Coordinates of C-alpha atoms in Angstrom, one line a residue:
X1 CA 104.1 -81.6 -104.5
X2 CA 107.0 -81.1 -107.0
X3 CA 107.4 -84.9 -107.2
X4 CA 103.7 -85.2 -108.2
X5 CA 104.1 -82.6 -110.9
X6 CA 107.1 -84.4 -112.2
X7 CA 105.2 -87.6 -112.4
X8 CA 102.5 -86.0 -114.5
X9 CA 104.7 -83.9 -116.7
X10 CA 107.9 -85.8 -117.2
X11 CA 107.9 -89.3 -115.7
X12 CA 111.4 -90.0 -117.0
X13 CA 112.9 -87.3 -114.8
X14 CA 111.5 -88.6 -111.5
X15 CA 114.6 -90.3 -110.2
X16 CA 116.7 -87.3 -110.9
X17 CA 114.3 -85.0 -109.1
X18 CA 114.1 -87.3 -106.1
X19 CA 117.8 -87.3 -105.7
X20 CA 117.9 -83.5 -105.9
X21 CA 115.3 -83.2 -103.0
X22 CA 117.1 -85.7 -100.8
X23 CA 120.4 -83.8 -101.3
X24 CA 118.6 -80.5 -100.4
X25 CA 117.1 -82.0 -97.2
X26 CA 120.5 -83.4 -96.2
X27 CA 122.1 -80.0 -96.7
X28 CA 119.4 -78.2 -94.7
X29 CA 119.9 -80.5 -91.6
X30 CA 123.7 -81.2 -91.3
X31 CA 124.6 -83.7 -88.5
X32 CA 127.7 -82.2 -87.0
X33 CA 129.5 -82.8 -83.6
X34 CA 128.4 -79.4 -82.4
X35 CA 124.7 -80.1 -83.1
X36 CA 125.0 -83.4 -81.2
X37 CA 126.6 -81.7 -78.2
X38 CA 123.8 -79.1 -78.2
X39 CA 121.1 -81.8 -78.5
X40 CA 122.7 -83.7 -75.6
X41 CA 122.9 -80.6 -73.5
X42 CA 119.2 -79.8 -74.1
X43 CA 118.2 -83.3 -73.2
X44 CA 120.2 -83.1 -69.9
X45 CA 118.7 -79.8 -69.0
X46 CA 115.2 -81.1 -69.6
X47 CA 115.9 -84.2 -67.5
X48 CA 117.2 -82.1 -64.7
X49 CA 114.1 -79.8 -64.9
X50 CA 111.8 -82.8 -64.7
X51 CA 113.7 -84.3 -61.7
X52 CA 113.6 -81.0 -59.8
X53 CA 109.9 -80.7 -60.5
X54 CA 109.2 -84.2 -59.2
X55 CA 111.3 -83.7 -56.1
X56 CA 109.5 -80.5 -55.3
X57 CA 106.1 -82.2 -55.7
X58 CA 107.1 -85.0 -53.4
X59 CA 108.4 -82.5 -50.9
X60 CA 105.2 -80.6 -51.0
X61 CA 103.2 -83.9 -50.5
X62 CA 105.1 -84.8 -47.3
X63 CA 105.7 -81.4 -45.9
X64 CA 104.4 -80.5 -42.5
X65 CA 102.1 -77.9 -44.0
X66 CA 100.4 -80.2 -46.4
X67 CA 96.8 -81.2 -45.8
X68 CA 97.7 -84.9 -45.5
X69 CA 100.3 -84.3 -42.9
X70 CA 97.9 -82.1 -40.9
X71 CA 95.2 -84.9 -41.0
X72 CA 97.7 -87.5 -40.0
X73 CA 98.8 -85.4 -37.0
X74 CA 95.2 -84.8 -36.1
X75 CA 94.5 -88.6 -36.1
X76 CA 97.6 -89.2 -33.9
X77 CA 96.5 -86.4 -31.5
X78 CA 93.0 -87.9 -31.3
X79 CA 94.3 -91.3 -30.5
X80 CA 96.6 -90.0 -27.8
X81 CA 93.7 -88.0 -26.3
X82 CA 91.5 -91.2 -26.4
X83 CA 94.2 -93.2 -24.6
X84 CA 94.5 -90.5 -22.0
X85 CA 90.8 -90.5 -21.4
X86 CA 90.7 -94.2 -21.0
X87 CA 93.5 -94.1 -18.5
X88 CA 91.7 -91.4 -16.6
X89 CA 88.5 -93.4 -16.7
X90 CA 90.2 -96.4 -15.2
X91 CA 91.7 -94.3 -12.4
X92 CA 88.3 -92.8 -11.5
X93 CA 86.6 -96.2 -11.6
X94 CA 89.3 -97.5 -9.2
X95 CA 88.6 -94.6 -6.9
X96 CA 84.9 -95.2 -7.0
X97 CA 85.3 -98.9 -6.3
X98 CA 87.5 -98.2 -3.3
X99 CA 85.1 -95.6 -1.9
X100 CA 82.2 -98.1 -2.3
X101 CA 84.1 -100.8 -0.6
X102 CA 85.0 -98.5 2.3
X103 CA 81.4 -97.4 2.8
X104 CA 80.0 -101.0 2.6
X105 CA 82.7 -102.5 4.8
X106 CA 81.9 -100.0 7.5
X107 CA 78.1 -100.4 7.3
X108 CA 77.3 -103.8 5.7
X109 CA 80.0 -106.4 5.2
X110 CA 77.5 -108.8 3.6
X111 CA 76.6 -106.2 1.0
X112 CA 80.3 -105.6 0.4
X113 CA 80.8 -109.3 -0.3
X114 CA 77.9 -109.4 -2.7
X115 CA 79.2 -106.3 -4.5
X116 CA 82.6 -108.0 -4.9
X117 CA 80.9 -111.1 -6.4
X118 CA 78.9 -109.0 -8.8
X119 CA 81.9 -107.0 -9.9
X120 CA 83.8 -110.1 -10.6
X121 CA 80.9 -111.7 -12.6
X122 CA 80.4 -108.5 -14.6
X123 CA 84.1 -107.9 -15.3
X124 CA 83.9 -104.5 -13.8
X125 CA 86.9 -104.9 -11.5
X126 CA 90.5 -105.7 -12.4
X127 CA 91.8 -109.1 -11.3
X128 CA 95.3 -110.7 -11.0
X129 CA 96.6 -114.1 -10.1
X130 CA 97.9 -117.3 -11.7
X131 CA 96.6 -118.5 -15.1
X132 CA 97.6 -119.3 -18.6
X133 CA 98.2 -117.4 -21.8
X134 CA 97.1 -118.7 -25.2
X135 CA 98.7 -116.8 -28.0
X136 CA 97.2 -117.1 -31.5
X137 CA 99.1 -115.7 -34.5
X138 CA 98.6 -115.6 -38.3
X139 CA 100.5 -118.2 -40.3
X140 CA 104.0 -117.5 -41.7
X141 CA 104.1 -117.0 -45.5
X142 CA 103.3 -120.3 -47.1
X143 CA 105.3 -122.0 -49.9
X144 CA 103.6 -122.6 -53.2
X145 CA 101.4 -125.7 -53.4
X146 CA 98.4 -126.9 -55.3
X147 CA 95.7 -124.2 -54.8
X148 CA 97.9 -122.0 -52.7
X149 CA 100.0 -119.1 -54.1
X150 CA 103.5 -118.6 -52.8
X151 CA 103.6 -116.2 -49.9
X152 CA 100.0 -116.7 -48.9
X153 CA 99.3 -115.8 -45.2
X154 CA 96.3 -117.5 -43.4
X155 CA 94.7 -115.1 -40.9
X156 CA 93.4 -116.0 -37.5
X157 CA 89.7 -115.1 -37.6
X158 CA 87.2 -113.9 -35.1
X159 CA 85.6 -117.3 -35.1
X160 CA 89.0 -118.8 -34.0
X161 CA 89.1 -116.4 -31.1
X162 CA 85.5 -117.0 -30.2
X163 CA 86.0 -120.8 -30.0
X164 CA 89.2 -120.4 -28.0
X165 CA 87.6 -118.0 -25.5
X166 CA 84.5 -120.2 -25.0
X167 CA 86.8 -123.2 -24.6
X168 CA 88.7 -121.4 -21.8
X169 CA 85.5 -120.5 -20.0
X170 CA 84.4 -124.1 -20.2
X171 CA 87.7 -125.3 -18.9
X172 CA 87.3 -123.2 -15.7
X173 CA 88.8 -119.8 -16.4
X174 CA 87.7 -117.2 -13.8
X175 CA 88.5 -114.1 -16.0
X176 CA 89.6 -113.6 -19.6
X177 CA 91.1 -110.7 -21.6
X178 CA 92.0 -110.6 -25.2
X179 CA 94.8 -108.2 -26.1
X180 CA 94.0 -106.2 -23.0
X181 CA 90.2 -106.2 -23.6
X182 CA 88.3 -107.8 -20.8
X183 CA 85.7 -110.4 -21.8
X184 CA 82.4 -110.5 -20.1
X185 CA 79.0 -112.2 -20.6
X186 CA 78.0 -109.4 -23.0
X187 CA 81.2 -109.2 -24.9
X188 CA 81.3 -109.7 -28.7
X189 CA 84.2 -110.8 -30.9
X190 CA 83.5 -109.7 -34.5
X191 CA 85.2 -109.0 -37.8
X192 CA 84.9 -105.7 -39.7
X193 CA 86.6 -106.0 -43.0
X194 CA 90.0 -107.4 -42.2
X195 CA 90.0 -106.2 -38.6
X196 CA 89.0 -108.2 -35.5
X197 CA 87.0 -106.3 -33.0
X198 CA 86.4 -107.0 -29.3
X199 CA 83.5 -104.9 -28.1
X200 CA 83.9 -102.7 -31.2
X201 CA 87.6 -102.1 -30.4
X202 CA 90.0 -103.2 -33.1
X203 CA 92.8 -105.6 -32.0
X204 CA 95.7 -106.9 -34.1
X205 CA 97.8 -110.1 -34.1
X206 CA 99.3 -111.7 -32.3
X207 CA 96.2 -112.3 -30.2
X208 CA 97.1 -112.8 -26.5
X209 CA 94.4 -114.5 -24.6
X210 CA 94.9 -114.3 -20.8
X211 CA 92.8 -116.7 -18.6
X212 CA 93.0 -116.5 -14.8
X213 CA 92.7 -119.7 -12.8
X214 CA 94.7 -122.9 -12.5
X215 CA 96.8 -122.5 -15.7
X216 CA 97.9 -126.1 -16.1
X217 CA 94.4 -127.5 -15.4
X218 CA 92.8 -125.1 -17.9
X219 CA 95.3 -125.9 -20.6
X220 CA 94.9 -129.6 -20.1
X221 CA 91.1 -129.3 -20.1
X222 CA 91.1 -127.3 -23.4
X223 CA 93.5 -129.7 -25.1
X224 CA 91.3 -132.7 -24.2
X225 CA 88.1 -131.2 -25.5
X226 CA 86.6 -130.2 -28.9
X227 CA 88.2 -126.8 -28.6
X228 CA 91.7 -128.4 -28.5
X229 CA 90.9 -130.5 -31.6
X230 CA 89.8 -127.4 -33.4
X231 CA 92.9 -125.4 -32.5
X232 CA 95.1 -128.4 -33.5
X233 CA 93.3 -128.5 -36.9
X234 CA 93.7 -124.8 -37.8
X235 CA 97.4 -125.1 -36.8
X236 CA 98.1 -128.2 -38.9
X237 CA 95.9 -127.3 -41.9
X238 CA 96.3 -123.6 -42.1
X239 CA 99.6 -122.9 -40.3
X240 CA 98.0 -120.8 -37.5
X241 CA 100.6 -120.4 -34.8
X242 CA 99.5 -121.4 -31.3
X243 CA 101.5 -121.2 -28.0
X244 CA 100.6 -121.9 -24.4
X245 CA 102.3 -120.4 -21.3
X246 CA 101.4 -120.7 -17.7
X247 CA 102.2 -118.0 -15.2
X248 CA 101.7 -117.2 -11.5
X249 CA 101.4 -113.5 -12.1
X250 CA 98.9 -112.5 -14.7
X251 CA 96.4 -109.6 -14.7
X252 CA 93.3 -108.6 -16.6
X253 CA 91.9 -105.1 -16.6
X254 CA 88.4 -104.0 -15.7
X255 CA 85.8 -103.7 -18.4
X256 CA 84.4 -100.2 -19.1
X257 CA 81.3 -99.8 -16.8
X258 CA 78.0 -100.4 -18.6
X259 CA 75.2 -97.9 -18.5
X260 CA 72.8 -98.4 -15.6
X261 CA 69.4 -99.3 -17.1
X262 CA 67.4 -100.3 -14.1
X263 CA 67.8 -100.2 -10.3
X264 CA 65.6 -100.7 -7.3
X265 CA 66.0 -100.5 -3.5
X266 CA 65.9 -103.7 -1.4
X267 CA 64.3 -103.5 2.1
X268 CA 66.9 -104.3 4.8
X269 CA 67.1 -108.0 5.6
X270 CA 65.5 -109.2 2.3
X271 CA 68.8 -109.4 0.3
X272 CA 70.3 -112.8 1.2
X273 CA 74.0 -113.2 1.3
X274 CA 73.7 -116.1 -1.1
X275 CA 72.4 -113.9 -3.9
X276 CA 74.1 -114.6 -7.2
X277 CA 74.8 -112.5 -10.3
X278 CA 72.4 -112.7 -13.1
X279 CA 73.1 -115.7 -15.3
X280 CA 72.7 -114.9 -19.0
X281 CA 71.7 -118.5 -19.6
X282 CA 68.7 -118.3 -17.2
X283 CA 67.7 -114.6 -17.2
X284 CA 64.8 -114.0 -19.6
X285 CA 66.1 -110.5 -20.3
X286 CA 69.6 -111.7 -21.3
X287 CA 70.5 -112.1 -24.9
X288 CA 72.6 -114.7 -26.7
X289 CA 76.2 -113.8 -26.8
X290 CA 79.2 -115.1 -28.5
X291 CA 81.4 -115.4 -25.4
X292 CA 79.7 -116.6 -22.3
X293 CA 81.7 -117.4 -19.1

C-alpha cells in the first residue's frame, strides 16, 4: 500500500521506495547456514513421520485382526470344509455302491449287471483303465503384430472344450473327465465371466481331458475328423497349446449322484437283461445337452 501512496503523491520517489522495501524484506528473512540446517531437519522429520504413518496403515491392513484378513481366512476355511464334504460324499457313495452290489449279487445277478451298466452310462461310478489325455492350455504371451498387442494371451474357451469333449465321445471314449470333473449326458461346459465351468464348478487351465478307451485309436479318430481340424486351427491361428498322451493307467471319478425324480417297481421277470440306459437322443423327456456321449 505504501508503494501505491508513493505513486499518487510523489511518482519520482518510487524507485527509491521500492529499494527500501526490498532491503527491509531481505533483512527480515536472512538466509543463514543455521536456518538451512533447521529447514532440512524439519523436512527430514516430516518425511519420517509420513513414512511411519504409511507403514502403520499397511500393517493394519494386512494384520491378522483386520476385517479383510478375517474374510480371507473364512473363505479358506469354507473351501477346506467343502473339499472335506466332497471327499466324505465320495466315500459314502462308494460304500452304498458296494452294499448294493453285494445285495444284488446274492439275490439277482442279472439285476446287478444292469445296475452296473446304468451306473457306467450315468457316470455315477468311478472307472479306471487305458485311455488318452488331451491337454488344452492358453497361448503363451504373443509378440506384437498387426492387430495384436505385445503380450496378448489367447484363452482356451468353453466352446473349445465342448468341441474337444464331443469329438472324444464320437471317437469311442467310454468315459471322460475334465480337470477331475466327470462328464455325463447331462453335463454342461459353460463360461461365467472369464471362468470356465463344468457343471457349475469352476476349472482353470491347463485343461486336462481324460478319455478312457483305446487311447491310440481315439487320438487317431479325433485327428482325422472335424474335431481334429478345429483343434489344429486354434493351435495355429491363436497359439492354443495342445498335447496328447496315451496311458494304460488312467482313472475318472464318479459324478455326484443326481436327485431321484421318479421310480417305479418292476414285476419279477419283466425286466429283461438286455435293458439299456435311457438314451438322451431318443428319450422324449431328455433335453439337449452340450456334451453327449
